[in-house]
Coordinates of C-alpha atoms in Angstrom, one line a residue:
Chain A
M19 CA 134.3 123.0 103.0
G20 CA 131.9 121.7 105.7
K21 CA 128.4 120.6 104.9
K22 CA 126.8 123.7 106.4
S23 CA 129.3 126.0 104.6
K24 CA 128.6 124.3 101.4
H25 CA 124.9 124.9 101.7
I26 CA 125.4 128.5 102.5
F27 CA 127.8 128.9 99.6
Y28 CA 125.2 127.4 97.2
L29 CA 122.5 129.6 98.6
L30 CA 124.5 132.8 98.3
T31 CA 125.6 131.9 94.8
L32 CA 122.0 131.4 93.8
I33 CA 120.8 134.7 95.3
A34 CA 123.7 136.6 93.8
F35 CA 123.4 135.1 90.4
P36 CA 120.4 137.1 89.1
L37 CA 121.7 140.3 90.6
L38 CA 125.0 140.1 88.8
T39 CA 123.3 139.7 85.5
E40 CA 123.0 142.6 83.0
A41 CA 120.5 145.3 83.8
K42 CA 118.3 146.7 81.1
T43 CA 115.9 149.6 80.7
D44 CA 112.6 148.2 81.8
S45 CA 109.3 148.0 79.9
P46 CA 106.0 148.3 81.6
A47 CA 105.0 145.1 83.4
A48 CA 102.6 142.8 81.6
K49 CA 100.6 140.9 84.2
F50 CA 98.5 137.8 83.7
L51 CA 96.5 135.2 85.5
G52 CA 96.9 131.8 84.0
T53 CA 95.2 128.5 84.1
A54 CA 96.4 125.2 82.7
A55 CA 95.2 121.7 82.1
G56 CA 97.3 118.8 81.0
Y57 CA 98.4 115.3 81.0
T58 CA 101.5 113.7 82.4
Y59 CA 103.0 110.3 82.0
G60 CA 105.7 109.0 84.2
G61 CA 106.4 107.1 87.3
L62 CA 108.8 106.2 90.0
R63 CA 111.0 103.6 91.6
D64 CA 110.7 103.8 95.3
Y65 CA 112.7 101.2 97.1
G66 CA 110.6 101.7 100.2
I67 CA 107.6 100.3 98.3
S68 CA 108.9 98.1 95.5
P69 CA 112.2 97.6 93.6
L70 CA 110.2 97.8 90.4
Y71 CA 109.5 100.7 88.2
Y72 CA 105.9 101.9 88.3
G73 CA 104.6 104.1 85.6
G74 CA 101.2 105.5 84.6
H75 CA 99.0 108.4 83.5
H76 CA 98.0 111.5 85.4
I77 CA 95.7 114.4 84.7
T78 CA 96.9 117.8 85.9
G79 CA 95.6 121.3 86.6
E80 CA 97.5 124.5 87.3
A81 CA 96.9 128.1 88.0
G82 CA 99.2 131.0 88.4
Y83 CA 100.1 134.7 88.4
Y84 CA 102.7 135.9 85.9
L85 CA 104.5 139.2 85.6
Y86 CA 106.7 139.9 82.7
K87 CA 109.1 142.8 82.0
D88 CA 112.0 143.1 79.6
S89 CA 114.3 142.6 82.5
I90 CA 112.3 140.4 84.8
L91 CA 110.2 137.2 84.5
F92 CA 108.3 136.4 87.6
N93 CA 105.5 133.9 88.3
I94 CA 103.9 131.9 91.0
E95 CA 102.2 128.7 89.9
A96 CA 100.3 126.0 91.8
G97 CA 99.3 122.6 90.4
F98 CA 97.7 119.3 91.1
S99 CA 97.8 115.9 89.5
H100 CA 96.2 112.6 90.1
G101 CA 96.7 109.2 88.5
T102 CA 97.5 105.5 88.8
V103 CA 100.8 103.8 88.3
R104 CA 101.5 100.2 87.6
P105 CA 104.5 97.9 87.4
S106 CA 105.9 98.2 83.9
I107 CA 107.5 94.8 83.7
Y108 CA 104.6 92.6 84.6
P109 CA 100.8 93.2 84.5
G110 CA 100.4 92.0 88.1
P111 CA 98.5 88.8 88.8
D112 CA 96.4 90.6 91.3
G113 CA 96.3 94.0 89.7
S114 CA 99.1 95.7 91.5
K115 CA 98.8 99.4 91.2
M116 CA 99.5 102.6 93.1
K117 CA 97.3 105.6 93.5
S118 CA 99.4 108.7 92.9
I119 CA 98.5 112.2 94.1
K120 CA 100.8 115.1 93.6
A121 CA 100.6 118.8 94.2
G122 CA 103.1 121.5 93.7
A123 CA 103.9 125.2 93.7
D124 CA 106.7 127.1 91.9
I125 CA 108.0 130.6 92.5
N126 CA 110.0 131.7 89.5
Y127 CA 112.2 134.8 89.4
M128 CA 114.6 135.4 86.5
R129 CA 116.5 138.5 85.3
Y130 CA 117.6 139.4 81.8
A131 CA 121.1 138.1 81.3
G132 CA 121.8 138.7 77.7
S133 CA 120.7 138.1 74.1
I134 CA 121.4 136.0 71.1
G135 CA 120.8 138.1 68.1
E136 CA 117.9 140.6 68.1
R137 CA 115.0 138.3 69.0
A138 CA 116.4 135.8 71.5
K139 CA 116.9 136.6 75.1
I140 CA 118.4 134.7 77.9
F141 CA 117.2 135.0 81.5
A142 CA 118.8 133.5 84.6
G143 CA 117.7 133.3 88.2
G144 CA 116.2 131.1 90.8
I145 CA 113.1 129.0 91.1
M146 CA 111.7 127.7 94.3
V147 CA 110.0 124.4 93.6
S148 CA 107.7 122.7 96.2
R149 CA 106.2 119.3 95.6
F150 CA 104.0 117.0 97.6
G151 CA 103.6 113.4 96.5
F152 CA 101.6 110.6 97.9
Y153 CA 101.5 107.0 96.7
E154 CA 99.4 104.1 98.0
H155 CA 99.8 100.6 96.8
N156 CA 96.7 98.5 96.7
N157 CA 98.0 95.2 98.0
L158 CA 101.5 95.3 99.4
M159 CA 101.6 94.9 103.2
N160 CA 103.3 97.4 105.4
S161 CA 105.2 99.0 102.6
A162 CA 102.0 100.2 101.1
K163 CA 102.2 104.0 101.4
T164 CA 104.8 106.6 100.9
N165 CA 104.7 110.4 100.9
Y166 CA 107.0 113.3 100.6
I167 CA 107.2 117.0 100.6
Y168 CA 110.2 118.8 99.3
S169 CA 111.1 122.4 98.6
T170 CA 114.1 123.1 96.5
I171 CA 115.9 126.3 95.5
N172 CA 116.9 125.8 92.0
A173 CA 119.2 127.7 89.7
G174 CA 117.6 128.2 86.3
G175 CA 117.9 129.7 82.9
K176 CA 115.3 130.6 80.3
L177 CA 115.7 131.2 76.6
T178 CA 112.9 133.2 74.8
R179 CA 112.8 133.6 71.1
E180 CA 110.2 135.6 69.1
I181 CA 109.0 133.9 66.0
D182 CA 106.8 135.2 63.2
A183 CA 104.9 132.5 61.5
G184 CA 102.1 133.3 59.1
S185 CA 100.0 136.0 60.5
G186 CA 100.7 134.9 64.1
R187 CA 103.2 136.2 66.7
Y188 CA 104.7 133.4 68.6
M189 CA 107.3 133.0 71.3
L190 CA 109.4 130.0 72.0
L191 CA 110.4 129.5 75.7
V192 CA 112.9 127.0 76.9
T193 CA 113.6 126.7 80.6
V194 CA 116.0 124.5 82.5
D195 CA 116.5 124.4 86.2
V196 CA 118.4 122.2 88.7
P197 CA 118.0 122.1 92.5
V198 CA 120.9 123.5 94.5
L199 CA 119.5 123.2 98.0
A200 CA 116.6 121.0 99.1
F201 CA 114.4 120.8 102.2
I202 CA 112.9 117.3 102.3
T203 CA 110.4 115.5 104.4
R204 CA 110.2 111.9 103.5
P205 CA 110.0 109.3 106.2
A206 CA 111.5 105.9 105.4
Y207 CA 108.6 104.3 107.4
S208 CA 105.6 106.5 107.0
Y209 CA 102.8 104.0 107.2
I210 CA 102.3 100.3 107.4
K211 CA 99.2 98.1 106.8
P212 CA 97.4 95.9 107.7
E213 CA 99.5 94.8 110.7
G214 CA 98.9 98.0 112.4
F215 CA 101.3 100.8 113.1
L216 CA 104.8 100.8 114.4
N217 CA 105.2 104.2 115.9
H218 CA 102.4 103.5 118.4
N219 CA 103.1 106.6 120.4
T220 CA 104.8 108.8 117.9
G221 CA 102.1 108.9 115.2
N222 CA 102.5 109.1 111.5
I223 CA 102.4 112.9 111.4
R224 CA 105.1 113.3 113.9
S225 CA 107.3 110.7 112.2
F226 CA 106.7 112.5 108.9
F227 CA 108.0 115.8 110.2
S228 CA 110.8 114.2 112.2
S229 CA 112.3 113.1 108.9
I230 CA 113.0 116.7 107.7
E231 CA 116.4 117.1 106.2
I232 CA 118.3 119.8 104.3
S233 CA 120.3 118.4 101.4
S234 CA 122.2 119.5 98.5
I235 CA 123.0 117.6 95.3
N236 CA 124.8 114.8 97.2
R237 CA 121.5 113.5 98.5
F238 CA 118.9 115.2 96.3
T239 CA 119.5 115.6 92.6
G240 CA 117.1 116.7 89.9
I241 CA 116.4 118.6 86.8
G242 CA 113.3 120.3 85.4
T243 CA 112.9 121.3 81.8
N244 CA 110.1 123.1 80.0
V245 CA 109.6 123.9 76.3
E246 CA 106.6 126.1 75.4
I247 CA 105.2 127.8 72.3
E248 CA 103.3 130.9 73.1
R249 CA 100.7 132.5 70.8
K250 CA 99.8 136.1 71.5
L251 CA 96.1 136.8 70.9
S252 CA 94.7 140.1 69.6
N253 CA 92.9 140.9 72.9
G254 CA 96.2 140.8 74.9
N255 CA 95.7 137.3 76.3
T256 CA 98.0 134.5 75.3
V257 CA 97.9 130.7 75.0
R258 CA 100.8 128.3 75.5
L259 CA 101.4 124.7 74.5
G260 CA 104.1 123.2 76.6
Y261 CA 106.1 120.1 77.2
S262 CA 107.8 119.6 80.6
W263 CA 109.9 117.0 82.1
E264 CA 110.9 116.7 85.8
F265 CA 113.2 114.3 87.4
F266 CA 114.4 113.9 91.0
D267 CA 116.4 111.4 92.9
H268 CA 116.3 111.3 96.7
K269 CA 118.9 109.1 98.3
N270 CA 117.6 108.2 101.8
S271 CA 117.6 104.6 103.0
N272 CA 114.7 103.9 100.6
R273 CA 116.0 105.6 97.5
L274 CA 113.3 107.3 95.4
K275 CA 113.6 108.2 91.7
S276 CA 110.8 109.9 89.9
A277 CA 110.3 111.3 86.5
L278 CA 107.3 112.9 84.8
H279 CA 106.6 114.0 81.2
G280 CA 103.8 116.5 80.9
I281 CA 101.9 118.3 78.2
T282 CA 99.9 121.3 79.2
I283 CA 97.8 124.0 77.5
K284 CA 97.8 127.3 79.4
K285 CA 95.6 130.3 78.9
F286 CA 96.9 133.6 80.2
F287 CA 94.4 136.4 80.9
S288 CA 95.8 139.9 80.8
L289 CA 95.3 142.0 83.9
Chain B
M12 CA 120.1 131.1 64.8
Y13 CA 117.2 129.2 63.4
R14 CA 119.3 126.1 63.1
L15 CA 120.2 126.4 66.7
L16 CA 116.5 126.7 67.7
I17 CA 115.5 123.8 65.7
I18 CA 118.2 121.7 67.2
L19 CA 117.2 122.8 70.6
I20 CA 113.5 122.0 70.1
I21 CA 114.2 118.5 68.7
T22 CA 117.1 117.3 70.7
F23 CA 116.6 119.0 74.1
P24 CA 113.5 117.2 75.3
A25 CA 114.7 113.9 73.9
A26 CA 118.1 114.3 75.6
V27 CA 116.8 115.1 79.0
S28 CA 113.9 112.7 78.9
C29 CA 115.8 109.5 79.1
E30 CA 114.6 108.5 82.6
K31 CA 115.1 104.9 81.7
I32 CA 118.8 105.8 82.0
L33 CA 118.4 107.9 85.1
I34 CA 115.8 105.7 86.9
G35 CA 117.2 102.5 85.7
K36 CA 115.5 99.8 83.6
D37 CA 113.8 96.8 85.3
G38 CA 115.7 93.6 84.6
D39 CA 114.3 91.1 82.2
N40 CA 111.9 88.6 83.8
T41 CA 114.2 85.7 84.0
P42 CA 114.9 83.2 86.9
V43 CA 118.4 84.6 87.3
N44 CA 117.2 88.2 87.5
N45 CA 114.5 87.3 89.9
F46 CA 117.0 85.5 92.1
E47 CA 119.4 88.4 92.0
L48 CA 116.7 90.9 92.8
M49 CA 115.4 88.9 95.8
W50 CA 118.9 88.3 97.1
E51 CA 119.8 92.0 96.9
V52 CA 116.5 93.3 98.4
I53 CA 116.9 90.9 101.4
D54 CA 120.6 91.8 101.7
R55 CA 119.7 95.5 102.0
N56 CA 116.6 95.2 104.2
Y57 CA 116.4 92.0 106.3
S58 CA 116.9 93.0 109.9
F59 CA 118.1 89.8 111.6
F60 CA 121.3 88.8 109.8
E61 CA 123.6 89.7 112.7
Y62 CA 121.2 88.7 115.4
K63 CA 120.8 85.2 113.8
N64 CA 124.4 85.0 112.7
I65 CA 123.4 84.3 109.1
N66 CA 126.1 84.6 106.3
W67 CA 123.9 85.8 103.5
D68 CA 126.9 86.0 101.0
S69 CA 127.6 82.3 101.5
L70 CA 124.0 81.5 100.9
Y71 CA 124.2 83.3 97.6
H72 CA 127.1 81.1 96.5
E73 CA 125.1 78.0 97.7
Y74 CA 121.9 78.8 95.9
R75 CA 123.0 80.9 92.8
P76 CA 124.3 77.8 90.9
K77 CA 120.9 76.2 91.3
I78 CA 119.3 78.9 89.2
Q79 CA 119.3 78.7 85.4
N80 CA 117.3 80.6 82.9
G81 CA 114.9 78.2 81.4
M82 CA 114.0 76.5 84.6
S83 CA 110.3 76.1 85.3
D84 CA 108.3 78.4 87.7
S85 CA 107.9 75.6 90.2
E86 CA 111.6 74.8 90.1
L87 CA 112.4 78.5 90.6
F88 CA 109.9 78.7 93.5
G89 CA 111.5 75.7 95.1
V90 CA 115.0 77.1 95.1
L91 CA 113.9 80.6 96.2
S92 CA 111.8 79.0 99.0
S93 CA 114.7 76.9 100.2
M94 CA 116.9 80.0 100.3
L95 CA 114.3 81.9 102.3
F96 CA 113.9 78.9 104.7
E97 CA 117.5 79.5 105.7
L98 CA 116.4 82.7 107.5
R99 CA 114.4 80.6 110.0
D100 CA 111.8 83.2 110.2
G101 CA 108.0 82.9 110.3
H102 CA 107.7 86.4 108.9
V103 CA 109.5 85.4 105.7
N104 CA 107.3 84.1 102.9
L105 CA 107.2 83.9 99.1
Y106 CA 103.9 84.2 97.3
S107 CA 103.4 83.1 93.7
G108 CA 100.1 82.5 92.0
F109 CA 100.3 78.8 92.8
D110 CA 102.0 78.5 96.2
R111 CA 103.2 80.1 99.4
S112 CA 106.4 79.3 101.1
R113 CA 106.6 79.4 104.9
N114 CA 108.7 78.4 107.8
V115 CA 106.8 77.1 110.8
E116 CA 109.6 75.8 112.9
W117 CA 108.9 78.4 115.5
Y118 CA 106.1 76.2 116.7
S119 CA 106.2 72.9 114.8
L120 CA 109.3 71.7 116.7
Y121 CA 107.7 72.2 120.1
P122 CA 104.9 70.8 122.2
A123 CA 101.5 72.3 121.5
N124 CA 100.6 73.1 125.2
Y125 CA 97.1 73.9 124.1
S126 CA 94.0 71.9 123.3
P127 CA 90.9 73.9 122.2
D128 CA 88.7 70.8 122.7
L129 CA 90.0 70.3 126.2
I130 CA 89.1 73.9 127.1
E131 CA 85.7 73.8 125.4
N132 CA 84.6 70.5 126.8
N133 CA 85.8 70.9 130.3
Y134 CA 85.9 74.6 131.2
L135 CA 83.5 76.5 128.9
R136 CA 80.4 74.3 128.9
N137 CA 78.4 76.8 130.9
G138 CA 78.2 80.6 130.9
I139 CA 80.3 81.1 127.9
E140 CA 79.8 84.6 126.3
T141 CA 81.3 86.0 123.1
K142 CA 82.2 89.7 122.9
G143 CA 83.5 90.3 119.4
P144 CA 86.6 88.2 119.0
F145 CA 86.8 87.5 122.8
L146 CA 85.5 84.3 124.3
T147 CA 84.7 84.9 127.9
A148 CA 83.7 82.9 131.0
I149 CA 83.8 83.0 134.7
L150 CA 85.7 80.1 136.4
D151 CA 85.3 80.1 140.2
S152 CA 85.3 83.9 140.6
I153 CA 88.1 84.3 138.1
G154 CA 87.5 85.7 134.6
Y155 CA 88.7 83.7 131.6
V156 CA 89.2 85.4 128.2
Y157 CA 90.4 83.7 125.0
I158 CA 91.3 85.4 121.8
G159 CA 92.6 83.2 119.0
S160 CA 93.7 85.8 116.5
F161 CA 94.5 89.5 116.0
S162 CA 93.7 89.3 112.3
E163 CA 90.7 91.6 112.9
S164 CA 91.3 94.9 114.6
I165 CA 90.1 95.1 118.2
N166 CA 87.0 97.1 118.8
D167 CA 87.2 99.4 121.8
K168 CA 83.6 98.5 122.8
D169 CA 84.3 94.8 122.9
I170 CA 87.4 94.9 125.1
D171 CA 85.7 97.5 127.4
E172 CA 82.8 95.2 127.9
V173 CA 85.1 92.3 128.8
I174 CA 86.9 94.5 131.4
E175 CA 83.5 95.7 132.8
K176 CA 82.2 92.2 133.1
F177 CA 85.2 91.1 135.1
Q178 CA 85.6 94.1 137.4
G179 CA 85.3 92.9 141.0
L180 CA 86.6 89.4 140.3
K181 CA 89.8 88.1 141.9
G182 CA 91.6 88.1 138.6
I183 CA 91.6 87.3 134.9
V184 CA 93.2 84.6 132.9
F185 CA 94.0 86.0 129.5
D186 CA 94.6 83.1 127.2
V187 CA 96.3 83.8 123.9
R188 CA 97.7 80.4 123.2
N189 CA 97.7 79.6 119.4
N190 CA 97.2 83.2 118.6
S191 CA 99.8 83.8 115.9
G192 CA 99.2 87.6 115.4
G193 CA 97.6 90.1 113.1
Y194 CA 97.1 93.7 113.7
G195 CA 100.1 95.3 115.6
S196 CA 97.8 97.7 117.3
S197 CA 95.9 95.0 119.1
G198 CA 98.5 94.6 121.8
E199 CA 98.4 98.3 122.6
I200 CA 94.6 98.4 122.7
I201 CA 94.2 95.5 125.0
T202 CA 97.2 96.2 127.3
G203 CA 95.8 99.7 127.8
R204 CA 92.9 98.1 129.6
F205 CA 95.3 96.6 132.1
A206 CA 97.6 99.6 132.5
D207 CA 97.9 101.1 135.9
R208 CA 99.9 104.0 134.4
K209 CA 101.9 104.9 131.3
R210 CA 104.8 102.5 131.0
L211 CA 107.6 101.9 128.5
V212 CA 106.8 98.5 127.0
S213 CA 109.2 98.0 124.1
Y214 CA 111.7 99.6 121.7
T215 CA 111.6 99.3 117.9
V216 CA 114.7 99.6 115.8
Y217 CA 114.3 100.1 112.0
K218 CA 116.7 99.3 109.2
S219 CA 118.2 102.6 108.2
G220 CA 120.6 101.6 105.5
P221 CA 121.9 98.7 103.3
G222 CA 124.4 97.4 105.9
H223 CA 123.5 94.5 108.0
S224 CA 124.0 96.6 111.1
D225 CA 122.4 99.8 109.9
F226 CA 119.6 100.6 112.3
T227 CA 117.9 103.6 113.7
P228 CA 118.4 104.3 117.5
P229 CA 115.7 102.3 119.5
Q230 CA 112.4 104.1 119.3
P231 CA 110.4 103.7 122.6
N232 CA 106.9 102.5 122.6
Y233 CA 104.6 103.2 125.5
V234 CA 101.3 101.9 126.7
V235 CA 98.9 104.2 128.5
P236 CA 95.7 103.4 130.4
L237 CA 92.9 103.1 127.9
G238 CA 89.1 102.5 128.0
K239 CA 86.4 103.2 130.5
S240 CA 88.2 101.4 133.3
Q241 CA 91.3 99.4 133.8
F242 CA 91.7 96.0 135.4
T243 CA 94.6 96.2 137.9
R244 CA 94.1 93.1 140.0
N245 CA 96.0 89.8 139.3
V246 CA 96.2 88.8 135.7
V247 CA 97.8 85.7 134.1
V248 CA 98.5 85.6 130.4
L249 CA 98.7 82.0 129.0
T250 CA 101.2 81.5 126.2
N251 CA 102.6 78.7 124.0
R252 CA 104.9 78.5 121.1
R253 CA 102.2 79.4 118.6
V254 CA 102.1 82.9 120.1
Y255 CA 103.8 85.0 117.4
S256 CA 104.2 88.4 115.8
A257 CA 101.6 90.9 117.1
T258 CA 100.6 88.5 119.9
N259 CA 104.3 88.2 120.9
D260 CA 104.3 92.0 121.2
F261 CA 101.1 91.8 123.3
V262 CA 102.8 89.4 125.7
L263 CA 105.8 91.6 125.9
Y264 CA 103.7 94.7 126.7
M265 CA 101.7 92.8 129.3
S266 CA 104.9 91.4 130.9
V267 CA 105.9 94.9 131.9
F268 CA 103.1 95.4 134.3
P269 CA 103.8 94.2 137.9
H270 CA 100.3 92.7 138.4
I271 CA 100.5 90.6 135.3
T272 CA 102.2 87.1 135.2
I273 CA 103.1 85.3 132.0
M274 CA 102.6 81.6 132.3
G275 CA 102.9 78.5 130.0
D276 CA 105.6 77.9 127.4
K277 CA 107.9 80.4 125.7
T278 CA 106.3 82.3 122.9
G279 CA 107.2 81.7 119.3
G280 CA 108.7 85.2 118.7
G281 CA 108.4 87.1 115.5
G282 CA 109.7 90.5 116.6
G283 CA 110.2 92.0 113.2
T284 CA 107.5 93.8 111.2
P285 CA 107.4 92.2 107.7
Y286 CA 107.4 94.3 104.5
D287 CA 106.3 93.1 101.1
Y288 CA 108.4 93.3 98.0
E289 CA 107.9 92.2 94.4
L290 CA 109.9 90.3 91.8
Y291 CA 110.0 90.9 88.1
N292 CA 107.7 88.0 87.6
G293 CA 105.0 89.5 89.9
W294 CA 105.7 87.1 92.8
R295 CA 105.8 88.8 96.2
F296 CA 107.9 88.0 99.2
R297 CA 108.0 89.5 102.7
I298 CA 110.8 90.1 105.1
P299 CA 111.1 91.9 108.5
K300 CA 112.8 95.3 108.4
T301 CA 112.6 96.0 112.1
M302 CA 113.4 94.4 115.5
T303 CA 111.5 94.6 118.7
L304 CA 113.3 94.9 122.0
A305 CA 112.1 94.6 125.5
P306 CA 112.6 97.6 127.8
N307 CA 115.8 95.9 129.1
G308 CA 117.1 95.5 125.6
F309 CA 116.2 91.8 125.2
N310 CA 115.5 90.9 121.6
V311 CA 112.1 89.1 121.4
E312 CA 112.6 87.6 117.9
H313 CA 113.1 84.1 119.3
G314 CA 110.3 84.4 121.8
I315 CA 109.5 85.6 125.3
P316 CA 110.2 83.2 128.2
P317 CA 107.3 83.0 130.7
D318 CA 107.5 84.1 134.3
I319 CA 106.3 80.7 135.3
N320 CA 107.0 77.8 132.9
V321 CA 104.1 75.3 132.9
S322 CA 103.5 72.5 130.4
L323 CA 100.3 70.7 129.5
S324 CA 100.9 67.2 130.8
G325 CA 99.6 64.3 128.7
R326 CA 98.1 62.7 131.7
D327 CA 96.2 65.8 132.7
E328 CA 95.0 66.2 129.1
R329 CA 93.6 62.7 129.1
D330 CA 91.8 63.5 132.4
G331 CA 90.3 66.6 130.9
I332 CA 92.5 69.0 132.8
D333 CA 94.4 71.9 131.3
T334 CA 97.5 71.9 133.4
I335 CA 98.4 75.5 132.4
L336 CA 95.0 77.0 133.0
E337 CA 94.7 75.2 136.4
A338 CA 98.1 76.6 137.4
A339 CA 96.9 80.1 136.4
L340 CA 93.7 79.7 138.4
R341 CA 95.7 78.5 141.5
H342 CA 98.2 81.4 141.0
I343 CA 95.5 84.0 141.1
E344 CA 93.8 82.4 144.1
K345 CA 97.1 82.3 145.9
M346 CA 98.0 85.9 145.0
S347 CA 94.6 87.2 146.1
E348 CA 94.8 85.2 149.4
Q349 CA 98.2 86.8 150.0
K350 CA 96.8 90.2 149.4
Y351 CA 94.0 89.7 151.9
A352 CA 96.4 88.1 154.4
N353 CA 98.5 91.3 154.1

């Protein structure tokens, strides 16, 4: 199978997957606006900057729109995080560190696929994950900055389980997704300092977008997981406490591996 | 069911969160690991193995036995520096908290061909004017500019004032001897003031993979006319072996223009842009990951030969004469006389 055919096959499989899943009589849609705040810890190894692992702390914020039916889970979320990462193996004689800025947006569409017992449901579908990342090292010359934008179409599954505990009504949600197809913009040489700039007449923006590639798992692998406990409030709103983990590995000439653990608290306002 | 959920909650995040496995763990901070890391990073990224015909594998076998865990930092620094020295590259350095390794053979093995005292005492005693990093003077209706470093970025206003001051003169001697580089943008900013039109001045090739011959296709670099006005009469650029790196690029760019002559000694070279890397112990080293080619494909790593080769003679130097500068002044006089004769 050729590279192009393989991409089309992945894409069609992904689109068809939720449609083939079991239909169910729908309930009225529950709609929410949600906001979240959180903390992430994680880092990266970007061979374009340093062969060392850099890790550190970030603060995060998110907002989104959520639509839930018995047969469909749909949401659009956007988030932002900011932090500083440092080499984990040595403290750095001159305070080596990188500023880390990230932003992202997810579109999540899943359909009911079956149940386990009476209270646990399984959903399956697709997630479009978009991420922007920017790192700037404080004292490395020429390899000081890197940035990337990627959008991936992921195949995903979600398990929901209603739980009664005490007087509260809770829901456990476990989500896993893996990228099938990725659109990536990540130049191997995005910026140099302080010796000036290499692409004198191309410019960093053009070199950034000239690096666009479409990849599948042979060059871009990843996984996203999310475990959340939801508490339904008496006024129809809900709160969620969640733990997430994201990992990706982009194999261009400067391989980049990144992973983040996150804890978030979300508040959903019923519409 | 509950058992399944509990197992999921406890084991799932732990199982997938092992990024130390996925990302890979940093090696322990030992001399052996630091040697291995440096050797591997250079193996994957250094751009001149093939051009310089360096057998990096054989250097591994030569230097690896000299590394033992337990050796002192200064001993480790000595061995790593010696290995780096084999690259014969002024853009390759190792930085520790206590020392910096360097290779200066690109100029130390050659005649200086420049004496700042000689210029100051015999040519710049009167009418000297400083415009930012530029030292300027008028020598017999010919402008003289000296810039000793590109370590500060060039201010548009400064170079525009230099050009404005010299407009109407027969020509300009642009002296960059002993200027060993700095900001890569300097060459483009200055050359733009001498550009009659947009011209292809160089190509850059970038390492694109771990193989020693993995490069991108050559990326063209152009210089376009910049500034309030451009000087398109005769110009002579003075060079010696200490012209390196960004200044080497500047000389390359200037050499493309037909009204500009390169005079003096061959430049020192340094056509690769150096990138910093780190070791487990926090030391940094830098190596070039690119190559610069002239428009005709000539690799400028080992320097740019002048159009007219002139050396500073010891006798002239004793007599207070800069042989190279005098030759440049005569060249401009001759060229302007020819122009009027025609």
